[in-house]
Amino acid sequence: MEDLIIPATHSSPEVSFCPRDEHFHIVGQSFVENTAKFYAPVLAWLKAYVQDPDFQRLQLTITLVYFNSSAFKVLMNLFDLLEETAKVQGKPIVVFWCYDQENEMAQEYGKEFQGDLKWIDFRMVEVSD
């Protein structure tokens, strides 16, 4: 499967999904004007990836300094896709939610996501500058 690389902008995160080296990252800020349009190829790529017969596991690292409510909804959709995949296929999916120790909002949202997920191994990772 081809890599999915979307460079970061002022209002959108870098998306770097490289299955050959098991590198899956979403990093930066997410407050794009049309969130659904920005994330549509990301969700489509992930859906195709987890349906690929060669799919065995996924480790996704998310480090978002800031994201708006539209991005929150998209992240919920992303986690729903991964949760369903882990439940149905029984393959390991790990999400590393990286947050700055001083960013209480990111920490609280991470805890909220973590509490909603049963089949994904969702790990909170505190980082500092």
Short mmCIF file of N, CA and C in Angstrom, two decimals, residues 31-105:
data_model
loop_
_atom_site.label_atom_id
_atom_site.label_comp_id
_atom_site.label_asym_id
_atom_site.label_seq_id
_atom_site.Cartn_x
_atom_site.Cartn_y
_atom_site.Cartn_z
N PHE A 31 -7.10 22.93 12.96
CA PHE A 31 -8.26 23.82 12.97
C PHE A 31 -8.53 24.33 11.56
N VAL A 32 -8.48 23.41 10.61
CA VAL A 32 -8.72 23.74 9.20
C VAL A 32 -10.17 24.19 9.02
N GLU A 33 -10.38 24.98 8.00
CA GLU A 33 -11.73 25.52 7.74
C GLU A 33 -12.71 24.41 7.39
N ASN A 34 -12.29 23.47 6.54
CA ASN A 34 -13.16 22.37 6.16
C ASN A 34 -12.54 21.06 6.66
N THR A 35 -12.82 20.75 7.90
CA THR A 35 -12.21 19.59 8.55
C THR A 35 -12.58 18.29 7.85
N ALA A 36 -13.84 18.14 7.48
CA ALA A 36 -14.28 16.91 6.82
C ALA A 36 -13.51 16.68 5.52
N LYS A 37 -13.31 17.73 4.76
CA LYS A 37 -12.58 17.61 3.49
C LYS A 37 -11.12 17.25 3.74
N PHE A 38 -10.51 17.87 4.73
CA PHE A 38 -9.10 17.58 5.02
C PHE A 38 -8.91 16.12 5.44
N TYR A 39 -9.77 15.64 6.34
CA TYR A 39 -9.59 14.31 6.90
C TYR A 39 -10.20 13.18 6.06
N ALA A 40 -10.98 13.49 5.05
CA ALA A 40 -11.60 12.44 4.22
C ALA A 40 -10.56 11.47 3.65
N PRO A 41 -9.47 11.95 3.04
CA PRO A 41 -8.49 10.99 2.53
C PRO A 41 -7.76 10.22 3.64
N VAL A 42 -7.63 10.82 4.80
CA VAL A 42 -6.98 10.14 5.93
C VAL A 42 -7.84 8.96 6.39
N LEU A 43 -9.13 9.21 6.58
CA LEU A 43 -10.03 8.14 7.00
C LEU A 43 -10.18 7.07 5.93
N ALA A 44 -10.24 7.49 4.66
CA ALA A 44 -10.35 6.53 3.56
C ALA A 44 -9.10 5.65 3.49
N TRP A 45 -7.93 6.26 3.66
CA TRP A 45 -6.68 5.51 3.63
C TRP A 45 -6.65 4.50 4.77
N LEU A 46 -6.99 4.93 5.98
CA LEU A 46 -6.99 4.02 7.12
C LEU A 46 -7.97 2.86 6.94
N LYS A 47 -9.13 3.18 6.40
CA LYS A 47 -10.13 2.13 6.16
C LYS A 47 -9.59 1.10 5.18
N ALA A 48 -8.97 1.57 4.11
CA ALA A 48 -8.38 0.64 3.13
C ALA A 48 -7.23 -0.16 3.75
N TYR A 49 -6.44 0.50 4.57
CA TYR A 49 -5.29 -0.16 5.19
C TYR A 49 -5.72 -1.31 6.10
N VAL A 50 -6.70 -1.06 6.95
CA VAL A 50 -7.12 -2.11 7.89
C VAL A 50 -7.90 -3.23 7.21
N GLN A 51 -8.36 -2.98 5.98
CA GLN A 51 -9.05 -4.03 5.22
C GLN A 51 -8.09 -4.81 4.32
N ASP A 52 -6.86 -4.34 4.22
CA ASP A 52 -5.84 -5.01 3.41
C ASP A 52 -5.52 -6.37 4.03
N PRO A 53 -5.44 -7.43 3.24
CA PRO A 53 -5.14 -8.76 3.79
C PRO A 53 -3.79 -8.82 4.51
N ASP A 54 -2.87 -7.93 4.18
CA ASP A 54 -1.56 -7.93 4.83
C ASP A 54 -1.55 -7.19 6.17
N PHE A 55 -2.66 -6.54 6.51
CA PHE A 55 -2.71 -5.79 7.76
C PHE A 55 -2.59 -6.74 8.95
N GLN A 56 -1.64 -6.45 9.83
CA GLN A 56 -1.43 -7.28 11.02
C GLN A 56 -1.58 -6.51 12.32
N ARG A 57 -1.14 -5.24 12.31
CA ARG A 57 -1.20 -4.42 13.52
C ARG A 57 -1.01 -2.96 13.13
N LEU A 58 -1.30 -2.09 14.08
CA LEU A 58 -1.16 -0.65 13.83
C LEU A 58 -0.78 0.04 15.13
N GLN A 59 0.23 0.89 15.03
CA GLN A 59 0.59 1.76 16.14
C GLN A 59 0.55 3.19 15.60
N LEU A 60 -0.38 3.96 16.13
CA LEU A 60 -0.60 5.33 15.68
C LEU A 60 -0.22 6.29 16.79
N THR A 61 0.61 7.27 16.46
CA THR A 61 1.00 8.30 17.41
C THR A 61 0.32 9.60 17.01
N ILE A 62 -0.41 10.18 17.95
CA ILE A 62 -1.10 11.45 17.71
C ILE A 62 -0.55 12.47 18.69
N THR A 63 -0.01 13.55 18.14
CA THR A 63 0.52 14.64 18.95
C THR A 63 -0.09 15.94 18.42
N LEU A 64 -1.22 16.31 18.96
CA LEU A 64 -1.90 17.52 18.53
C LEU A 64 -1.80 18.57 19.63
N VAL A 65 -1.13 19.66 19.30
CA VAL A 65 -0.97 20.76 20.25
C VAL A 65 -2.30 21.44 20.48
N TYR A 66 -3.06 21.59 19.40
CA TYR A 66 -4.37 22.22 19.47
C TYR A 66 -5.25 21.61 18.39
N PHE A 67 -6.54 21.42 18.71
CA PHE A 67 -7.51 21.02 17.70
C PHE A 67 -8.87 21.56 18.10
N ASN A 68 -9.68 21.86 17.08
CA ASN A 68 -10.99 22.44 17.34
C ASN A 68 -12.06 21.34 17.46
N SER A 69 -13.29 21.75 17.68
CA SER A 69 -14.37 20.79 17.90
C SER A 69 -14.64 19.94 16.66
N SER A 70 -14.44 20.49 15.47
CA SER A 70 -14.62 19.70 14.24
C SER A 70 -13.58 18.59 14.16
N ALA A 71 -12.36 18.91 14.53
CA ALA A 71 -11.30 17.90 14.52
C ALA A 71 -11.57 16.84 15.60
N PHE A 72 -12.12 17.26 16.73
CA PHE A 72 -12.48 16.31 17.78
C PHE A 72 -13.46 15.27 17.23
N LYS A 73 -14.44 15.72 16.47
CA LYS A 73 -15.43 14.81 15.89
C LYS A 73 -14.78 13.84 14.90
N VAL A 74 -13.85 14.35 14.11
CA VAL A 74 -13.15 13.48 13.16
C VAL A 74 -12.30 12.46 13.90
N LEU A 75 -11.64 12.88 14.96
CA LEU A 75 -10.85 11.94 15.75
C LEU A 75 -11.75 10.85 16.34
N MET A 76 -12.94 11.23 16.76
CA MET A 76 -13.89 10.23 17.26
C MET A 76 -14.21 9.22 16.15
N ASN A 77 -14.42 9.70 14.93
CA ASN A 77 -14.69 8.80 13.80
C ASN A 77 -13.49 7.90 13.52
N LEU A 78 -12.30 8.46 13.60
CA LEU A 78 -11.09 7.68 13.39
C LEU A 78 -10.98 6.58 14.45
N PHE A 79 -11.20 6.95 15.71
CA PHE A 79 -11.12 5.95 16.77
C PHE A 79 -12.23 4.92 16.66
N ASP A 80 -13.41 5.31 16.21
CA ASP A 80 -14.50 4.35 15.99
C ASP A 80 -14.09 3.32 14.94
N LEU A 81 -13.46 3.77 13.86
CA LEU A 81 -12.99 2.87 12.81
C LEU A 81 -11.96 1.89 13.37
N LEU A 82 -11.01 2.41 14.12
CA LEU A 82 -9.97 1.55 14.69
C LEU A 82 -10.54 0.61 15.76
N GLU A 83 -11.46 1.10 16.55
CA GLU A 83 -12.09 0.29 17.59
C GLU A 83 -12.85 -0.88 16.97
N GLU A 84 -13.61 -0.61 15.94
CA GLU A 84 -14.37 -1.67 15.26
C GLU A 84 -13.41 -2.68 14.63
N THR A 85 -12.32 -2.18 14.05
CA THR A 85 -11.33 -3.07 13.44
C THR A 85 -10.71 -3.98 14.48
N ALA A 86 -10.31 -3.42 15.61
CA ALA A 86 -9.70 -4.22 16.67
C ALA A 86 -10.67 -5.25 17.22
N LYS A 87 -11.92 -4.85 17.35
CA LYS A 87 -12.95 -5.76 17.88
C LYS A 87 -13.23 -6.91 16.92
N VAL A 88 -13.43 -6.59 15.66
CA VAL A 88 -13.84 -7.59 14.68
C VAL A 88 -12.67 -8.47 14.24
N GLN A 89 -11.53 -7.84 13.96
CA GLN A 89 -10.39 -8.59 13.44
C GLN A 89 -9.50 -9.16 14.53
N GLY A 90 -9.59 -8.61 15.73
CA GLY A 90 -8.77 -9.09 16.82
C GLY A 90 -7.29 -8.81 16.67
N LYS A 91 -6.96 -7.84 15.84
CA LYS A 91 -5.55 -7.49 15.63
C LYS A 91 -5.18 -6.31 16.51
N PRO A 92 -3.94 -6.28 16.98
CA PRO A 92 -3.56 -5.23 17.93
C PRO A 92 -3.49 -3.84 17.30
N ILE A 93 -4.14 -2.91 17.97
CA ILE A 93 -4.08 -1.50 17.57
C ILE A 93 -3.73 -0.71 18.83
N VAL A 94 -2.64 0.05 18.72
CA VAL A 94 -2.17 0.87 19.82
C VAL A 94 -2.18 2.32 19.37
N VAL A 95 -2.75 3.19 20.19
CA VAL A 95 -2.72 4.63 19.93
C VAL A 95 -1.93 5.28 21.05
N PHE A 96 -0.91 6.03 20.68
CA PHE A 96 -0.15 6.82 21.63
C PHE A 96 -0.66 8.26 21.54
N TRP A 97 -1.32 8.72 22.57
CA TRP A 97 -1.86 10.09 22.63
C TRP A 97 -0.82 10.93 23.38
N CYS A 98 -0.05 11.70 22.65
CA CYS A 98 1.02 12.49 23.24
C CYS A 98 0.52 13.90 23.52
N TYR A 99 0.75 14.36 24.75
CA TYR A 99 0.28 15.68 25.14
C TYR A 99 1.35 16.35 25.99
N ASP A 100 1.43 17.65 25.86
CA ASP A 100 2.35 18.42 26.68
C ASP A 100 1.83 18.46 28.11
N GLN A 101 2.72 18.33 29.06
CA GLN A 101 2.31 18.29 30.46
C GLN A 101 1.57 19.55 30.90
N GLU A 102 1.77 20.65 30.17
CA GLU A 102 1.09 21.90 30.51
C GLU A 102 -0.20 22.12 29.72
N ASN A 103 -0.52 21.21 28.81
CA ASN A 103 -1.71 21.33 27.98
C ASN A 103 -2.85 20.49 28.59
N GLU A 104 -3.55 21.09 29.52
CA GLU A 104 -4.62 20.36 30.22
C GLU A 104 -5.73 19.92 29.28
N MET A 105 -6.04 20.74 28.27
CA MET A 105 -7.11 20.39 27.33
C MET A 105 -6.77 19.10 26.59
#
